[in-house]
Structures are given as C-alpha cells and as structure tokens.
Short mmCIF file of C-alpha atoms and ligand atoms in Angstrom, two decimals:
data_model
loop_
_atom_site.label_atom_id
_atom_site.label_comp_id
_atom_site.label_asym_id
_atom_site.label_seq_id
_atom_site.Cartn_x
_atom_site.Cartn_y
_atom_site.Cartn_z
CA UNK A 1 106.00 76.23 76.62
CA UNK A 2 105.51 80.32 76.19
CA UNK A 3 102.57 80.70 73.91
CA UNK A 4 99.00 80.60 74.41
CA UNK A 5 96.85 80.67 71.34
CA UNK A 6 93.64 81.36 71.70
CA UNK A 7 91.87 80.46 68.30
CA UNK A 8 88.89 79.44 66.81
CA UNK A 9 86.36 82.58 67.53
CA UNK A 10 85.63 85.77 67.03
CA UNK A 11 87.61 88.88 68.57
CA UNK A 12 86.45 92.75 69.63
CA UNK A 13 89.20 94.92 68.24
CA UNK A 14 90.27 98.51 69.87
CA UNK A 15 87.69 99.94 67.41
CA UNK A 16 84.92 97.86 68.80
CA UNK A 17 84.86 96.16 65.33
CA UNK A 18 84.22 92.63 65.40
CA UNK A 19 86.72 89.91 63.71
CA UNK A 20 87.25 86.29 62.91
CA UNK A 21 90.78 86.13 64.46
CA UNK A 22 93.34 84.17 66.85
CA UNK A 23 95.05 85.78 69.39
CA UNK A 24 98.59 84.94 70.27
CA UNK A 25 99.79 85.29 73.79
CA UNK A 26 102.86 85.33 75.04
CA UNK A 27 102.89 83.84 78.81
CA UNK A 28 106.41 85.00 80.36
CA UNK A 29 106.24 88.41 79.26
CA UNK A 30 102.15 88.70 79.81
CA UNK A 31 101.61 90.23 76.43
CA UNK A 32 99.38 89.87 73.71
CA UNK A 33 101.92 88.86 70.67
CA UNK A 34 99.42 89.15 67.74
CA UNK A 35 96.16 88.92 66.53
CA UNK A 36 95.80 88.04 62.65
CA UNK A 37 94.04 85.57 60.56
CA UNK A 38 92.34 82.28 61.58
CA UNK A 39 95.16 80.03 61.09
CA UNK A 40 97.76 82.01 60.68
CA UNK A 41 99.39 81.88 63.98
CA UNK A 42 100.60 78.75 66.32
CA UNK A 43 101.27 78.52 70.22
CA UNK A 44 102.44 76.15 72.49
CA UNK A 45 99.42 75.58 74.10
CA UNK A 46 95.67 76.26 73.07
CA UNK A 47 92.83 77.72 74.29
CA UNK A 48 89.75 76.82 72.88
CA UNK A 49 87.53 80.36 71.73
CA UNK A 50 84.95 78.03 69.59
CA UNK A 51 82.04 80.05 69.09
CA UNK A 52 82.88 82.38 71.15
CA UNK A 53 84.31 85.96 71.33
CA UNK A 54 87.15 87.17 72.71
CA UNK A 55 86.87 90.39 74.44
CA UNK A 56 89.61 92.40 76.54
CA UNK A 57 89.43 91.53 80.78
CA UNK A 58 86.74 94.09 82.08
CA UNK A 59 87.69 96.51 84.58
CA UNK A 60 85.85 97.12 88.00
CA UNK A 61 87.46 100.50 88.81
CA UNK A 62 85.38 100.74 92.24
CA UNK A 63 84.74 97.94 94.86
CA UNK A 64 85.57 96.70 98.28
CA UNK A 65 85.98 92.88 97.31
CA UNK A 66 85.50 92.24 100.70
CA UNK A 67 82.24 93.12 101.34
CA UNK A 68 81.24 90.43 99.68
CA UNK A 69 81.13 88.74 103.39
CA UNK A 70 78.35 91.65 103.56
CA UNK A 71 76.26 90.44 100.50
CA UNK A 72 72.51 90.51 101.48
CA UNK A 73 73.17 91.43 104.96
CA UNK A 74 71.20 94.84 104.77
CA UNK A 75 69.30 96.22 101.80
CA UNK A 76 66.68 98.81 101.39
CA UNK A 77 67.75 101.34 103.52
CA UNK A 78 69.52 105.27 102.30
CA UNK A 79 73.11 105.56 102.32
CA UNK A 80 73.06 107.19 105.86
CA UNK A 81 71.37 105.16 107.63
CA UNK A 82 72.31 102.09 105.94
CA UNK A 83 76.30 102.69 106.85
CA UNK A 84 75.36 103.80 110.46
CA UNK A 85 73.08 101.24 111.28
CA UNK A 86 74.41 97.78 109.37
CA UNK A 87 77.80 98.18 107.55
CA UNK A 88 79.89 100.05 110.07
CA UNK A 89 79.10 97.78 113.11
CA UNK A 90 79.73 94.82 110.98
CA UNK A 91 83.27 96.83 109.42
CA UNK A 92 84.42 97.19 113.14
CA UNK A 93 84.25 93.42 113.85
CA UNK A 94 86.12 92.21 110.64
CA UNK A 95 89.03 90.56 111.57
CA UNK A 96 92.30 90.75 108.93
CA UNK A 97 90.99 86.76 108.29
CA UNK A 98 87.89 87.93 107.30
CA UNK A 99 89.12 90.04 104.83
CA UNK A 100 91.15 87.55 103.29
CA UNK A 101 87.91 85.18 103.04
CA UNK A 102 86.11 87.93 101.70
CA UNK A 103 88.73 89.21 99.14
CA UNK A 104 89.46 85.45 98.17
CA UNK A 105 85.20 84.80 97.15
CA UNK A 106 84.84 88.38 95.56
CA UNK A 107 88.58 87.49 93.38
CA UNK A 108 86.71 84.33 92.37
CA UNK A 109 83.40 86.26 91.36
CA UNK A 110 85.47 88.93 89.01
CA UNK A 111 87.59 86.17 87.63
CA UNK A 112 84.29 83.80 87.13
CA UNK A 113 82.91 87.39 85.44
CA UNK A 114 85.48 87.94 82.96
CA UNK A 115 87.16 90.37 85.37
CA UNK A 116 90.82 90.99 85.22
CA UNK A 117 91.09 94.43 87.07
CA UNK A 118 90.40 95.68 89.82
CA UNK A 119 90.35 99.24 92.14
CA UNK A 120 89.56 98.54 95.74
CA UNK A 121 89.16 100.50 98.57
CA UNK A 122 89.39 99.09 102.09
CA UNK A 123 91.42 98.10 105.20
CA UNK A 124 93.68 94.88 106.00
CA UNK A 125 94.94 95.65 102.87
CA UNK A 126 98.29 93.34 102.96
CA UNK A 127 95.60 90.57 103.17
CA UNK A 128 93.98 91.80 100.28
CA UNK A 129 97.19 91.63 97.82
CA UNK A 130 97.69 88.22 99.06
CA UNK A 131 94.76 86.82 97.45
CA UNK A 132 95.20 89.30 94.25
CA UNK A 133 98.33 87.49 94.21
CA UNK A 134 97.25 84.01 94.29
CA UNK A 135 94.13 84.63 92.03
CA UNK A 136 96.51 86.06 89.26
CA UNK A 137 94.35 89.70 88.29
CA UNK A 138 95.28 92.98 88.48
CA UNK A 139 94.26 95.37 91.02
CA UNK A 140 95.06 99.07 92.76
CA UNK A 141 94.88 98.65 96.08
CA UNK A 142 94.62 101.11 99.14
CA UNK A 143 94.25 101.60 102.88
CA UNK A 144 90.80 104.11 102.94
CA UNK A 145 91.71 106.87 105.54
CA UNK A 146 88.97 108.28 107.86
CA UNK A 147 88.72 111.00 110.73
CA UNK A 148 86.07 111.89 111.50
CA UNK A 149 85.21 109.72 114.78
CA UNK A 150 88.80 109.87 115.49
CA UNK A 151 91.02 112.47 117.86
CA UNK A 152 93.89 113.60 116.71
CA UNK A 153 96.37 111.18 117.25
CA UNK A 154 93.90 108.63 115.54
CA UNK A 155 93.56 110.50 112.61
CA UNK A 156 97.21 111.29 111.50
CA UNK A 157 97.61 107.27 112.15
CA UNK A 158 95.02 106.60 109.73
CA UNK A 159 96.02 108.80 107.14
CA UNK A 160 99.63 107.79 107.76
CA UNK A 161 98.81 104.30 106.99
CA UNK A 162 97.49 105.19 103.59
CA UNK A 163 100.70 106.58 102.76
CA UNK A 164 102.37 103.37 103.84
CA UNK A 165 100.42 100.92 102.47
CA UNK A 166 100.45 102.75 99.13
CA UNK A 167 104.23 102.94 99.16
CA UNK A 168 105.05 99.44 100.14
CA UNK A 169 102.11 97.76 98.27
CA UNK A 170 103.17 99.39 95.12
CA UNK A 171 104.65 96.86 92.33
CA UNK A 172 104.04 93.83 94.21
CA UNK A 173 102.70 90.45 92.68
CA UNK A 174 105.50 91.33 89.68
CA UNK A 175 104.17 94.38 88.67
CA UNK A 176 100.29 93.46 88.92
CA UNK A 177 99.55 95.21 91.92
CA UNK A 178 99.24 99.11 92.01
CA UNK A 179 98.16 101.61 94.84
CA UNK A 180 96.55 104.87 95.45
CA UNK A 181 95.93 107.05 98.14
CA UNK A 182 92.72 107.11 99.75
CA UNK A 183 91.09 109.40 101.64
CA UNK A 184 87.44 108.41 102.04
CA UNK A 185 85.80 111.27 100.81
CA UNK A 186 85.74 115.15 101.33
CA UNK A 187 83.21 114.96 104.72
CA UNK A 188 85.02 111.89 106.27
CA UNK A 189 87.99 113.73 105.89
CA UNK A 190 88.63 116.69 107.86
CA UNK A 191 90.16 120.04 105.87
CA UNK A 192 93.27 120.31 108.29
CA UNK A 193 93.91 116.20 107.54
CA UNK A 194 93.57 116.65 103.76
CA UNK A 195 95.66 119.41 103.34
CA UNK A 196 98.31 118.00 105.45
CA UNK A 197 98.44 114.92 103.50
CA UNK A 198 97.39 115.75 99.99
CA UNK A 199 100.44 117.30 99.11
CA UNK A 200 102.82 114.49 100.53
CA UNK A 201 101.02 112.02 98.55
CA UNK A 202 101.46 114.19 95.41
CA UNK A 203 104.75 114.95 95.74
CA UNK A 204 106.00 110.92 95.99
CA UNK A 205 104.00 110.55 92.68
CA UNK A 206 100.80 108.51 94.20
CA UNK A 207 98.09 108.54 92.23
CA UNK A 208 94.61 109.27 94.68
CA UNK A 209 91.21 107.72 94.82
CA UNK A 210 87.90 109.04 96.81
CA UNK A 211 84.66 108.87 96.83
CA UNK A 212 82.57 112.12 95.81
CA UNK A 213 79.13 113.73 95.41
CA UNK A 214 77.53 111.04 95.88
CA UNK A 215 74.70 111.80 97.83
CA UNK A 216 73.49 115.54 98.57
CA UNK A 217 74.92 114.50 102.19
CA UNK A 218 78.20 115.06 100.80
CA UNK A 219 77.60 117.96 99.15
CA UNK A 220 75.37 120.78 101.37
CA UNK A 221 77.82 119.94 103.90
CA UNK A 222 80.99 121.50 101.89
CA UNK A 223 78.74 124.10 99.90
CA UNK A 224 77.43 125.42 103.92
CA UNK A 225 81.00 125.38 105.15
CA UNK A 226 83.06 126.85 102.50
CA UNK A 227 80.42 128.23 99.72
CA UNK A 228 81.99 126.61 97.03
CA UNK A 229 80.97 123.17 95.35
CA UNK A 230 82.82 119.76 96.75
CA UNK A 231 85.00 119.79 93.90
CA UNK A 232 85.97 123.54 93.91
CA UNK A 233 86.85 122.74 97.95
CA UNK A 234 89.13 119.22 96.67
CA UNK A 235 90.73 121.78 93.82
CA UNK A 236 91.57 124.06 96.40
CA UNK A 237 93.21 121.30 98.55
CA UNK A 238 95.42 119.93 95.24
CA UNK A 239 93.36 117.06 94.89
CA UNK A 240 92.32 116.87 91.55
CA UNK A 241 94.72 115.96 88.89
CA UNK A 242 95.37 113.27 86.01
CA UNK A 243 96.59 110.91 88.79
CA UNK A 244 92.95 111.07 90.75
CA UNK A 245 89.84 109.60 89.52
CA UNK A 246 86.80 109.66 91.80
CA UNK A 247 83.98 106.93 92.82
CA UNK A 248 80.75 108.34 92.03
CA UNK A 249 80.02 111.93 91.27
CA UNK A 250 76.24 111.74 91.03
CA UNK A 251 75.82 115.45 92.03
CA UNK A 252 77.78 117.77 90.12
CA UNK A 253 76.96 120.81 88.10
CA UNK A 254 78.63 121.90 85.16
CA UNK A 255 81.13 124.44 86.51
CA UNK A 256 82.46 120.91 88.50
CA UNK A 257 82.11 118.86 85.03
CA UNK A 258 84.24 121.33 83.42
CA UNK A 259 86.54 121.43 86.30
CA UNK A 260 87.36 117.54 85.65
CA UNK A 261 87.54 117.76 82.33
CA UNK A 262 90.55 120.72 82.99
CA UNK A 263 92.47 118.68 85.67
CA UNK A 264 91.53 115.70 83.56
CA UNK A 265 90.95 113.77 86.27
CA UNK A 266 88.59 110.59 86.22
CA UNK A 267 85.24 109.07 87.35
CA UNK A 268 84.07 105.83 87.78
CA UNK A 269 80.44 105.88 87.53
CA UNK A 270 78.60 102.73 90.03
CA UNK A 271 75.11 103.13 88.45
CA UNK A 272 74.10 99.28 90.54
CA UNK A 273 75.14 100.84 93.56
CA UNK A 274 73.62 104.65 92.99
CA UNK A 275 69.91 103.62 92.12
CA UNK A 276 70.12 100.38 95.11
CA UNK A 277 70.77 103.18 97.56
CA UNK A 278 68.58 105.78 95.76
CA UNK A 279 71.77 108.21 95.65
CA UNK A 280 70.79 109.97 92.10
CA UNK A 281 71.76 109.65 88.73
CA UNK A 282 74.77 110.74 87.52
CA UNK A 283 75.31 112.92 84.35
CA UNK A 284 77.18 110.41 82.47
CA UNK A 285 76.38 111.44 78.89
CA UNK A 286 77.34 115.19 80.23
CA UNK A 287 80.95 113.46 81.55
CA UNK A 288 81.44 112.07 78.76
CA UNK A 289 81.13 115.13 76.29
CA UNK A 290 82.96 117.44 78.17
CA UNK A 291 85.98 115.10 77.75
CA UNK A 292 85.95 113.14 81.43
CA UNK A 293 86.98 109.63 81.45
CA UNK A 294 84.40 107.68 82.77
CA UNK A 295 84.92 104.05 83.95
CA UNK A 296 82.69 101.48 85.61
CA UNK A 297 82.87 99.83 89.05
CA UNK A 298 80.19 97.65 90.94
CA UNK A 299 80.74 99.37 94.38
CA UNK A 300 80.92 96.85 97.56
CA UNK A 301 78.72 93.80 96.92
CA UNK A 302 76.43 94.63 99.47
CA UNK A 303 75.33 97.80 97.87
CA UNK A 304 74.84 96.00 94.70
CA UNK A 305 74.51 92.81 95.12
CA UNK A 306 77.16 91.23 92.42
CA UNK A 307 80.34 92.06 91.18
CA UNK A 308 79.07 91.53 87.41
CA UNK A 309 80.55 93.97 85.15
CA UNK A 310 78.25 92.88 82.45
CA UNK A 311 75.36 94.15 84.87
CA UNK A 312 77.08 96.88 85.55
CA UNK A 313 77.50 97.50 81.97
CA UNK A 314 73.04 97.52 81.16
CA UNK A 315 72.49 99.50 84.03
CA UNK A 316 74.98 102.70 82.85
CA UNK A 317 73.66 102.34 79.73
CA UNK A 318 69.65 101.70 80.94
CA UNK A 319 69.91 104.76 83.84
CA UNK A 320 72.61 107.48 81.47
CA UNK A 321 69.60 107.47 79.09
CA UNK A 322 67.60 108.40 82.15
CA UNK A 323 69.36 110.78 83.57
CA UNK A 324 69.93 112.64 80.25
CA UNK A 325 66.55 112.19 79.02
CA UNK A 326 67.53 110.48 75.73
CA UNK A 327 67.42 107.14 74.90
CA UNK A 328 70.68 107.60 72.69
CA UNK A 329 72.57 109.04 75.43
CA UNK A 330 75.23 106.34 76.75
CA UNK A 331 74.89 103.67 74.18
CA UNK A 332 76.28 100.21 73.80
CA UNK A 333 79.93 100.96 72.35
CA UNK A 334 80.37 103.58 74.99
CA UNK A 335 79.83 101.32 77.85
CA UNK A 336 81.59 98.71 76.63
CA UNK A 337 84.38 100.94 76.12
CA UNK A 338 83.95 102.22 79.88
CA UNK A 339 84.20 98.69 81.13
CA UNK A 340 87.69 98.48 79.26
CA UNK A 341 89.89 101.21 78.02
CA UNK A 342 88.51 103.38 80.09
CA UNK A 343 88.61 101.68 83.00
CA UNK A 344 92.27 100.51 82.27
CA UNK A 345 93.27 104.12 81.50
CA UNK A 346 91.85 105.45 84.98
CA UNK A 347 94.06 102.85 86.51
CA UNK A 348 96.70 103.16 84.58
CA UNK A 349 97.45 99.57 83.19
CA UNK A 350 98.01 99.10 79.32
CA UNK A 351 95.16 96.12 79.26
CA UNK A 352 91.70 96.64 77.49
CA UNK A 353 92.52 95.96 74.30
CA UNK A 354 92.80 93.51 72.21
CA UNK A 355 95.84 94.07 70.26
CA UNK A 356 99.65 93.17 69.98
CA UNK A 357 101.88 94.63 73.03
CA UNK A 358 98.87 95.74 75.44
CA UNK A 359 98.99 93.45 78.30
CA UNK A 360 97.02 89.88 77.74
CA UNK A 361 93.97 90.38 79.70
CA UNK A 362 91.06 88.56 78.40
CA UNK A 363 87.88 87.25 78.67
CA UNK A 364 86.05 84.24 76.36
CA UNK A 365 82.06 84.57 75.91
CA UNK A 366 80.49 81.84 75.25
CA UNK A 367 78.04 82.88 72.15
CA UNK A 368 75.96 79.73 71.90
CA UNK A 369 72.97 80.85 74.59
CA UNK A 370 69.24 81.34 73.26
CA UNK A 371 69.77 84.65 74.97
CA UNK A 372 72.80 85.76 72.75
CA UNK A 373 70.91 84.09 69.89
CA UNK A 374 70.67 85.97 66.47
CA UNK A 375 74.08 87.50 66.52
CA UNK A 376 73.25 91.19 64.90
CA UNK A 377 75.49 93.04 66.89
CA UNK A 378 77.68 91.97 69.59
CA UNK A 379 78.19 95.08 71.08
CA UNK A 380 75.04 95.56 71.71
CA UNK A 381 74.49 91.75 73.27
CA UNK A 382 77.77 92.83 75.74
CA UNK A 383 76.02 95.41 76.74
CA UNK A 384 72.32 94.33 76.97
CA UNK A 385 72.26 90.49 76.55
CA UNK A 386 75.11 88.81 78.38
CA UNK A 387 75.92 88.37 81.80
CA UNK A 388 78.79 87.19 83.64
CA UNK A 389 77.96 83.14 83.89
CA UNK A 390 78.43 83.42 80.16
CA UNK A 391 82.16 83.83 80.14
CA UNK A 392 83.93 80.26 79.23
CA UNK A 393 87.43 81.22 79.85
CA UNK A 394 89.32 83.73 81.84
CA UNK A 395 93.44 84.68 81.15
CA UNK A 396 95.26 87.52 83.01
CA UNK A 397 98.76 88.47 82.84
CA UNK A 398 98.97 85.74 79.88
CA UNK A 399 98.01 83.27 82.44
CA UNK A 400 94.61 81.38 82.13
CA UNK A 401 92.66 81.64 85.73
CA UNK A 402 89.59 80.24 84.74
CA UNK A 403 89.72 77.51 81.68
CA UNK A 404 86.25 76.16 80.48
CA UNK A 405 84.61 77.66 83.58
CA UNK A 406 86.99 75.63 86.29
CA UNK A 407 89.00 78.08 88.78
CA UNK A 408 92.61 77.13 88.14
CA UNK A 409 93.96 79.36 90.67
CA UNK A 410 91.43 78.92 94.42
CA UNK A 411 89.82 75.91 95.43
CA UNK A 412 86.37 77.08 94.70
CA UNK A 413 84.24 74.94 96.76
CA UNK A 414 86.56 75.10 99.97
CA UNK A 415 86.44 79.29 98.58
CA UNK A 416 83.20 79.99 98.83
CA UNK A 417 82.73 77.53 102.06
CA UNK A 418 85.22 79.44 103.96
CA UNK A 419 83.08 82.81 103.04
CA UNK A 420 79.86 81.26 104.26
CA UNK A 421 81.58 80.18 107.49
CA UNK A 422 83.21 83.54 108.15
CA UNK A 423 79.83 85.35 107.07
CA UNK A 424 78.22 83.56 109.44
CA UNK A 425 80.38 83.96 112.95
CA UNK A 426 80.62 87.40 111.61
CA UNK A 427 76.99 88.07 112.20
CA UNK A 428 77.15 86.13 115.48
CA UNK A 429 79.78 88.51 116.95
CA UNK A 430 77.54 91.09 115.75
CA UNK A 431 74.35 90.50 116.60
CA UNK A 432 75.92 88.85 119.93
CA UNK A 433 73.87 85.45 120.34
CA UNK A 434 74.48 82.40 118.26
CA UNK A 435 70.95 81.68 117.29
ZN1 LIG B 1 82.62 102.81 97.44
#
C-alpha cells in the first residue's frame, strides 16, 4: 500500500494552466509519480478530488506559528509601540509548553489552509520541530537572535544558539525540517554581533533569514549611523546572498532593489501584516521586475490575525496594485505563483508544483461554493474568491494530514482546547491577577 491517487478533478499545472487530470503519488518516497489523463493511472489507495482542484501545498515563508497563543491579544497599535507595550511582555513569560501549544494550533490552521510549508522564526525551537514532526509539513526553522537589551555575555549566547539550533535542527523529521540563521533584523542586532557571526554561519553553508525595512524605524536608524541604506550596511556585513531571503522590505529604493536582484537574494512580502500595523507598502511589482523572488508569508498571527495563505494571497495582489499605482500590477497568476514556487524556491524545497518528481505537497479545493460559482478562471478565484475553509483535503510528504476536512495527524478539539487554556494562564501571569 504505496500509492495515493488522487483522481476525479481538476489540476493547476507548473504553467498555471488548468487540467482535467489524476495525480499519482507515491507515499514512501513522498513524490508525485505522475499526472496524466483521467483514468489513466491506478493507486493503492484513493483520494477523492471530485469537483475539486488540485493545487500544489502553499507556502507561508514568514510566521511565528506560535503567536497564535497571541491572536487578538493587542491590535491597533504601530509596530513600536505595539512590541514594547503587548508582545514582548507576553514573549518573556512563554514557557517552552506554551510554545508547543501554540506551534501545535497554528500547524493545525496551515494544514486546515492548504498549507504544507512553512518558515518560522522564534525561540523554544526544539519544541517547535516536535509538532512539525507530528503534524507531517514542512518547515525551516530557527532560533531568532537578539542584542540589543543584552550585555555582552548575553548576546554572544543568543547568537550562539542560532548557530546551534540551525546545525542540529537541520534534516530532522526525515528530511522535512530545514534551518536558517536568524538574526532579528539589522537594529536588533548590533554591527560588532553581526559581523562576528555572519561569516561563521556562511562558511558552514546556513542559509539566513531576517527581517528588514520594514518600518522607517529600521531604516533612519542605519542611514544616521553609517550613511548608507539598510541593505548597503547588511552587504557590507556578507549578508546578502542566494542563501538569504528577507521578511518584509517595505522601504527600499531602487539602488537596494537592484542590490537583491545582484546577490539574488529573496523577499517574502507580509502585505496582512504591513497594512494591520500601518508599516507601508512594499514595491512588489518593482521586486518582481528587477528579477527578486518574492514569496508570501502571513507574519505572527497576532499581527494578522490568520494564517490563511489564500488571504494572504488577495491582499498582495489588492495592496501591489496600490503601491504601484496600477491595477495590473501584481495580478492573479503572479500571486499564486508567490504562494508556491516561489515560496518553495526561497526555502529551498522542490514542492510547488504539480508535476512528476517534485515533492507531493498538495492541497484539494473544494469548487462547489456559490462563492467559487461560475468557474471562468480559477486563477483568478485562488487569488480573489477562495479562502482557506474551502480546502477539502490536505497531503504532505505523500502523506494525507487532513482527509475530507478531518485532522488525521492532532486531536483537534483537545488542539485547540489546550491553546485556549494556555492563552488564558498566559494572560494571567501577565496581567498578574486571575480575574
Ligand atoms: Zn516577522
């Protein structure tokens, strides 16, 4: 019992055509087998894709899955104040339990989304591969170094620890699990720190993830300091390269754009997150033509408030026409394909695609919604019209983790009970009274 066939709908191919196919999956080796003809092909076992269409596993290539313990805690507020005042108080009394809780109810969300990978930035991070074990995705993982607030001692730990976790993390859960090193950003991160540990990570081959530009904050600070742009300053340091992609970049200028597309290093644009904490809009459609790779990530759910890649996908597409001034700028196809390939190719898995020998990650949408209903162009309803509750089944690795919309891999009740629970005493500690 090897094969999976998934049969009976309709399939988005690499070249965001749109077939009548079945897709053959083969379970051991986690790989898609072939795609051909309804009818053509048999499996072991099926999976039902009835009026529905089978797209490749999206890819969230920025969050802290934990934060979901954080969801609705505190909105409205600037990035600043918002960190200073709400998140990092409530950061500083997570407990490693937490962040399994947290981890285990965001898994469930992606999986119950349709998706299959995952960056993530954040602490407790052994925790974190345990349940991205159990749920069956995909995910880089990393230990998020920060100094300032630290002395010295402090700081070298911190930044230490990235380096470990991203060594010893790397490969686990049979190959699913991948790492980076991760400084927070370029003002968290003091110069002396960076250019300590930059190198060392380069040299053992880690690929790096950051945050960057994404508010002004972040860049007057570096421009003040060392008169160049944020991204000159993280060239200088040996920090941009094809094994780096970077959270954000709402504020760059063009010298910086071209400077990306030259290192060709990566962005992952989190447009939810950006406009929620009134950040700016980044130049997506300017990204894009220079030759950047752009992916998609939701942020932390509590800058956001879901971890919806279809979301994710309207608002790119709704605030890159914005930001460029042209309602042509960052259509459909291109989104889609930033919530895929792109995505996959930022994090280096061979997944986002729908075709024989990438890795069988996929997602089953349920077509048969007034809201989907006519069916001109399913591009366009992926990147406008659906949402995340729409997804019927969800397979990773060749391995199906959510079958007619039942978790197969987490008790979701006692999941998303344990979250609540954990929320709540979390807020207690906090706030310090138990009312
Ligand atoms: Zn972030």
């Amino acid at each position: 019992m090897s094969d999976l066939l998934v049969s009976g709908g309709q399939v988005l191919r690499p070249d965001r055509t749109v077939e009548r196919a079945d897709v053959l999956v083969d379970r051991d080796s986690g790989e898609i087998l072939a795609v051909d003809d309804p009818g053509e092909l048999g499996g072991d076992d099926d999976l039902d894709a009835d009026g529905g269409l089978v797209i490749p596993g999206l890819v969230n290539a920025h969050t802290h899955v934990s934060m979901t313990l954080l969801r609705g805690y505190a909105d409205d507020k600037p990035l600043d104040r918002w960190l200073q005042e709400d998140i990092w108080p409530v950061e500083a009394e997570l407990t490693a339990e937490d962040i399994r809780v947290g981890a285990e109810l965001g898994l469930v969300e992606m999986l119950k989304s349709g998706t299959t990978l995952l960056s993530d930035m954040y602490f407790h991070v052994e925790e974190i591969a345990d349940a991205v074990e159990q749920a069956g995705l995909r995910a880089v993982l990393g230990y998020t170094a920060v100094t300032v607030g630290k002395d010295d001692e402090g700081a070298h730990a911190d930044l230490q620890e990235s380096l470990d976790v991203a060594r010893e993390l790397d490969g686990a859960a049979d190959g699913r699990i991948r790492t980076t090193f991760q400084p927070h950003s370029l003002t968290t991160v003091g110069e002396s720190y960076l250019r300590e540990y930059v190198p060392r990570a380069v040299e053992a081959g880690m690929a790096v993830h950051l945050h960057a530009n994404e508010t002004t904050d972040e860049v007057e600070p570096i421009v003040d300091e060392h008169g160049v742009r944020p991204l000159s300053y993280a060239d200088d340091i040996g920090l941009l390269g094809p094994d780096t992609f970077l959270a954000h970049c709402v504020h760059v200028d063009d010298t910086e754009i071209d400077l990306l597309a030259e290192r060709d290093t990566g962005v992952v644009h989190c447009p939810a997150s950006n406009m929620k904490l009134a950040s700016g809009m980044a130049p997506v459609q300017r990204l894009l033509d220079a030759g950047v790779t752009v992916g998609l990530g939701t942020d932390g759910a509590a800058s956001n408030n879901d971890l919806d890649m279809f979301d994710e996908m309207r608002d790119a597409a709704m605030l890159g026409k914005l930001a460029a001034d042209d309602a042509s700028a960052v259509d459909a196809g291109t989104v889609v394909e930033m919530a895929t390939h792109n995505g996959a190719d930022l994090l280096g898995f061979d997944s986002g695609r729908i075709e024989a020998g990438a890795n069988a990650d996929l997602a089953v949408l349920d077509l048969e919604s007034p809201h989907l209903t006519p069916a001109h162009d399913l591009v366009s309803h992926l990147a406008y019209a659906a949402s995340g509750s729409d997804v019927r089944h969800t397979v990773c690795d060749g391995q199906v983790l959510m079958r007619d919309r039942e978790v197969t891999v987490f008790d979701e009740t006692a999941v998303r009970e344990r979250a609540s629970e954990h929320a709540r005493d979390l807020v207690e500690r906090v706030t310090g009274d138990g009312e």
